[in-house]
Tab-separated table of C-alpha atoms in Angstrom:
chain	number	residue	atom	x	y	z
A	1072	MET	CA	79.677	126.335	130.477
A	1073	GLU	CA	82.472	128.836	130.926
A	1074	ASP	CA	84.795	128.381	133.921
A	1075	ASN	CA	85.610	131.399	136.076
A	1076	ARG	CA	88.254	129.759	138.268
A	1077	ARG	CA	91.729	131.207	138.167
A	1078	ILE	CA	95.132	129.659	138.694
A	1079	ASP	CA	96.757	131.122	141.811
A	1080	GLU	CA	100.401	132.058	142.303
A	1081	ARG	CA	101.352	128.730	143.895
A	1082	GLN	CA	99.737	126.773	141.069
A	1083	ALA	CA	101.292	128.989	138.399
A	1084	GLY	CA	104.723	128.239	139.833
A	1085	ILE	CA	104.059	124.497	139.738
A	1086	LEU	CA	102.939	124.740	136.115
A	1087	ARG	CA	106.083	126.625	135.113
A	1088	GLU	CA	108.241	123.959	136.733
A	1089	ALA	CA	106.179	121.150	135.179
A	1090	ALA	CA	106.570	122.670	131.715
A	1091	ALA	CA	110.329	122.906	132.231
A	1092	LEU	CA	110.438	119.275	133.381
A	1093	ALA	CA	108.442	118.008	130.405
A	1094	LYS	CA	110.465	120.048	127.944
A	1095	GLY	CA	113.742	118.872	129.426
A	1096	GLU	CA	112.751	115.209	129.315
A	1097	LEU	CA	110.928	115.102	125.980
A	1098	GLU	CA	112.517	117.833	123.859
A	1099	HIS	CA	114.509	115.317	121.802
A	1100	GLU	CA	111.953	112.480	121.799
A	1101	GLY	CA	111.562	111.226	118.222
A	1102	SER	CA	108.323	109.245	118.020
A	1103	GLY	CA	105.780	112.078	118.024
A	1104	HIS	CA	105.476	112.214	121.823
A	1105	ASP	CA	107.888	115.106	122.188
A	1106	TRP	CA	107.659	118.462	123.952
A	1107	TRP	CA	105.602	119.952	121.140
A	1108	HIS	CA	103.009	117.203	121.579
A	1109	ILE	CA	102.850	118.152	125.253
A	1110	TYR	CA	102.538	121.827	124.315
A	1111	ARG	CA	99.651	121.186	121.901
A	1112	VAL	CA	97.803	118.911	124.316
A	1113	THR	CA	98.190	121.498	127.063
A	1114	GLU	CA	96.802	124.278	124.874
A	1115	LEU	CA	93.863	122.083	123.857
A	1116	ALA	CA	93.234	121.107	127.481
A	1117	LYS	CA	93.156	124.763	128.542
A	1118	ARG	CA	90.725	125.569	125.737
A	1119	ILE	CA	88.391	122.662	126.499
A	1120	ALA	CA	88.573	123.162	130.276
A	1121	ALA	CA	87.431	126.763	129.885
A	1122	GLU	CA	84.414	125.657	127.840
A	1123	GLU	CA	83.529	122.704	130.055
A	1124	GLY	CA	83.996	124.322	133.460
A	1125	ALA	CA	86.788	121.981	134.565
A	1126	ASP	CA	89.552	122.885	137.011
A	1127	PRO	CA	92.161	124.682	134.862
A	1128	PHE	CA	95.106	123.851	137.140
A	1129	ILE	CA	94.460	120.105	137.261
A	1130	CYS	CA	93.853	119.981	133.511
A	1131	GLU	CA	97.015	121.877	132.655
A	1132	LEU	CA	99.223	119.985	135.106
A	1133	ALA	CA	97.973	116.581	133.931
A	1134	ALA	CA	98.477	117.594	130.301
A	1135	LEU	CA	102.051	118.694	130.992
A	1136	LEU	CA	103.001	115.508	132.845
A	1137	HIS	CA	100.909	112.874	131.062
A	1138	ASP	CA	103.668	111.263	128.980
A	1139	LEU	CA	106.488	111.171	131.533
A	1140	ALA	CA	105.581	107.608	132.550
A	1141	ASP	CA	104.112	106.410	129.261
A	1142	GLU	CA	104.961	102.784	128.508
A	1143	LYS	CA	105.912	103.762	124.953
A	1144	LEU	CA	108.624	106.072	126.277
A	1145	VAL	CA	110.000	104.620	129.511
A	1146	ASP	CA	111.336	101.191	130.461
A	1147	ASP	CA	109.562	101.087	133.828
A	1148	PRO	CA	106.158	102.831	133.714
A	1149	GLU	CA	105.417	102.026	137.362
A	1150	ALA	CA	108.614	103.705	138.505
A	1151	GLY	CA	107.845	106.602	136.172
A	1152	MET	CA	104.423	107.044	137.767
A	1153	LYS	CA	105.911	107.116	141.254
A	1154	ARG	CA	108.573	109.591	140.167
A	1155	THR	CA	105.908	111.862	138.639
A	1156	GLU	CA	103.815	111.773	141.805
A	1157	ASN	CA	106.832	112.478	144.010
A	1158	TRP	CA	107.838	115.370	141.761
A	1159	MET	CA	104.448	117.035	142.259
A	1160	LEU	CA	104.545	116.615	146.030
A	1161	GLU	CA	108.084	118.009	146.137
A	1162	HIS	CA	106.957	121.050	144.129
A	1163	GLU	CA	104.124	122.201	146.428
A	1164	ALA	CA	101.200	120.314	144.891
A	1165	THR	CA	98.758	119.163	147.563
A	1166	ALA	CA	98.174	115.457	148.115
A	1167	ASP	CA	94.692	115.763	146.607
A	1168	GLU	CA	95.999	117.584	143.528
A	1169	ALA	CA	98.736	115.010	142.978
A	1170	ALA	CA	96.313	112.108	143.427
A	1171	HIS	CA	93.873	113.628	140.945
A	1172	VAL	CA	96.572	114.151	138.320
A	1173	MET	CA	97.918	110.624	138.822
A	1174	GLU	CA	94.438	109.128	138.397
A	1175	ILE	CA	94.104	110.985	135.091
A	1176	ILE	CA	97.512	109.899	133.819
A	1177	ALA	CA	96.929	106.273	134.828
A	1178	THR	CA	93.652	105.883	132.929
A	1179	MET	CA	93.788	108.168	129.890
A	1180	SER	CA	95.644	105.908	127.423
A	1181	PHE	CA	93.790	104.419	124.416
A	1182	LYS	CA	94.992	100.811	125.038
A	1183	GLY	CA	93.220	99.339	122.041
A	1184	GLY	CA	89.996	101.162	122.847
A	1185	GLY	CA	89.318	99.189	126.021
A	1186	GLY	CA	90.563	101.595	128.672
A	1187	ALA	CA	88.548	102.561	131.738
A	1188	ALA	CA	86.252	105.584	131.593
A	1189	MET	CA	87.612	108.824	133.005
A	1190	LYS	CA	86.113	109.538	136.424
A	1191	THR	CA	86.296	113.334	136.602
A	1192	PRO	CA	85.577	116.317	134.335
A	1193	GLU	CA	89.291	117.120	134.349
A	1194	GLY	CA	90.168	113.596	133.244
A	1195	ARG	CA	87.665	113.784	130.425
A	1196	VAL	CA	89.122	117.111	129.291
A	1197	VAL	CA	92.737	115.926	129.244
A	1198	GLN	CA	91.897	112.647	127.542
A	1199	ASP	CA	90.042	114.537	124.815
A	1200	ALA	CA	92.953	116.945	124.380
A	1201	ASP	CA	95.441	114.092	124.016
A	1202	ARG	CA	93.224	112.266	121.531
A	1203	LEU	CA	92.647	115.391	119.477
A	1204	ASP	CA	96.396	115.630	118.892
A	1205	ALA	CA	96.117	112.236	117.158
A	1206	LEU	CA	93.594	113.636	114.664
A	1207	GLY	CA	93.740	116.062	111.745
A	1208	ALA	CA	96.912	117.146	109.974
A	1209	ILE	CA	98.966	116.797	113.156
A	1210	GLY	CA	97.630	113.295	113.729
A	1211	ILE	CA	98.591	112.238	110.211
A	1212	ALA	CA	102.097	113.643	110.634
A	1213	ARG	CA	102.547	111.988	114.031
A	1214	THR	CA	101.412	108.613	112.696
A	1215	PHE	CA	104.140	108.547	110.080
A	1216	VAL	CA	106.772	109.882	112.498
A	1217	TYR	CA	105.919	107.092	114.956
A	1218	SER	CA	105.824	104.461	112.225
A	1219	GLY	CA	109.227	105.489	110.925
A	1220	LYS	CA	110.672	105.432	114.430
A	1221	LYS	CA	109.339	101.916	115.031
A	1222	GLY	CA	110.121	100.522	111.569
A	1223	ARG	CA	106.448	100.021	110.823
A	1224	PRO	CA	105.659	99.901	107.069
A	1225	MET	CA	103.657	102.720	105.530
A	1226	TYR	CA	101.118	100.275	104.104
A	1227	ASP	CA	100.849	96.623	103.128
A	1228	PRO	CA	97.530	95.411	101.691
A	1229	ASN	CA	98.384	91.901	102.904
A	1230	ILE	CA	98.302	92.979	106.553
A	1231	PRO	CA	94.640	93.127	107.644
A	1232	VAL	CA	93.159	95.808	109.864
A	1233	ARG	CA	92.647	94.436	113.375
A	1234	GLN	CA	89.134	94.905	114.749
A	1235	GLU	CA	89.328	93.862	118.403
A	1236	MET	CA	92.549	94.085	120.380
A	1237	THR	CA	93.795	93.589	123.901
A	1238	PRO	CA	96.219	96.260	125.154
A	1239	GLU	CA	99.072	93.817	124.532
A	1240	GLU	CA	97.953	93.134	120.954
A	1241	TYR	CA	97.533	96.846	120.324
A	1242	ARG	CA	101.118	97.523	121.380
A	1243	SER	CA	102.867	94.529	119.816
A	1244	GLY	CA	100.795	93.153	116.931
A	1245	LYS	CA	101.666	93.361	113.242
A	1246	ASP	CA	100.571	96.710	111.878
A	1247	THR	CA	101.077	99.443	109.275
A	1248	ALA	CA	100.797	103.211	109.434
A	1249	ILE	CA	97.629	103.203	107.326
A	1250	ASN	CA	96.082	100.402	109.385
A	1251	HIS	CA	96.653	102.534	112.482
A	1252	PHE	CA	94.196	105.098	111.161
A	1253	HIS	CA	91.486	102.425	111.038
A	1254	GLU	CA	92.474	100.653	114.247
A	1255	LYS	CA	92.643	103.782	116.393
A	1256	LEU	CA	92.427	107.248	114.897
A	1257	LEU	CA	89.089	106.960	113.101
A	1258	LYS	CA	87.541	105.671	116.337
A	1259	LEU	CA	88.558	108.658	118.422
A	1260	ARG	CA	85.808	111.060	117.354
A	1261	ASP	CA	83.134	108.793	118.804
A	1262	LEU	CA	85.120	108.356	122.020
A	1263	MET	CA	85.262	112.067	122.851
A	1264	ASN	CA	83.996	112.876	126.339
A	1265	THR	CA	83.099	116.554	125.987
A	1266	GLU	CA	81.007	118.674	123.663
A	1267	ALA	CA	84.012	120.866	122.906
A	1268	GLY	CA	86.140	117.823	122.142
A	1269	ARG	CA	83.526	116.379	119.800
A	1270	ARG	CA	83.213	119.662	117.934
A	1271	ILE	CA	86.956	119.918	117.344
A	1272	ALA	CA	87.184	116.214	116.503
A	1273	ASP	CA	84.539	116.446	113.768
A	1274	ASP	CA	86.720	118.657	111.589
A	1275	ARG	CA	89.926	116.735	112.248
A	1276	HIS	CA	88.227	113.387	111.620
A	1277	ALA	CA	86.938	114.614	108.257
A	1278	PHE	CA	90.459	115.675	107.267
A	1279	ILE	CA	91.784	112.166	107.957
A	1280	GLU	CA	88.981	110.604	105.917
A	1281	GLU	CA	89.839	112.881	103.005
A	1282	PHE	CA	93.529	111.983	103.317
A	1283	LEU	CA	92.813	108.237	103.303
A	1284	LEU	CA	90.678	108.498	100.166
A	1285	ARG	CA	93.476	110.368	98.433
A	1286	PHE	CA	96.066	107.869	99.682
A	1287	ASP	CA	94.043	104.946	98.307
A	1288	ARG	CA	93.713	106.580	94.894
A	1289	GLU	CA	97.422	107.285	94.673
A	1290	TRP	CA	98.335	103.808	95.979
A	1291	GLN	CA	96.442	102.353	93.044
A	1292	GLY	CA	98.227	104.650	90.597
A	1293	ARG	CA	95.201	106.810	89.923
């Protein structure tokens, strides 16, 4: 379903300011959650929103702001959430728009696979866009960037893949870069909310599977 809604002048101004905010805060972030991650997620969200008939303004604004209060990036996520909400209200977003974006940001994280379902079409679009950036060639690159930043080993056959995790275990348990593919990334295709997201995920998922087969062969000296 194609969406015919257009972003008006007020909304376009908010989006320009939101992009500047995200770029200013995340431009030098070094764990794979930088400005270019935001840029890619935003482009994916716009693409999926157009196919799914979701509100383009809400999707784009949530994509631009979604990592500003992420617990991986800030010391006080709750304060970060409040700051993000206040920023929107101070930049001419309506109360309903700000509340919708905050609901998306608050519930879109993977959290070991046990997060709450997204309540709105816009939430489903933005969650898919964010998850798609963890798949394919970009997803592989980001995994190793994040692992290097956190001192996580590339691979250790003595560290088992975890099957069921609480959010706390997902964030703090013993892990490797390769295990992360099995614990999270290979699960994302089946968690896609939208038809467009699933279609894009199919190709990116297959690329990761091919990479892991090649990695295993080379690990064994073959």
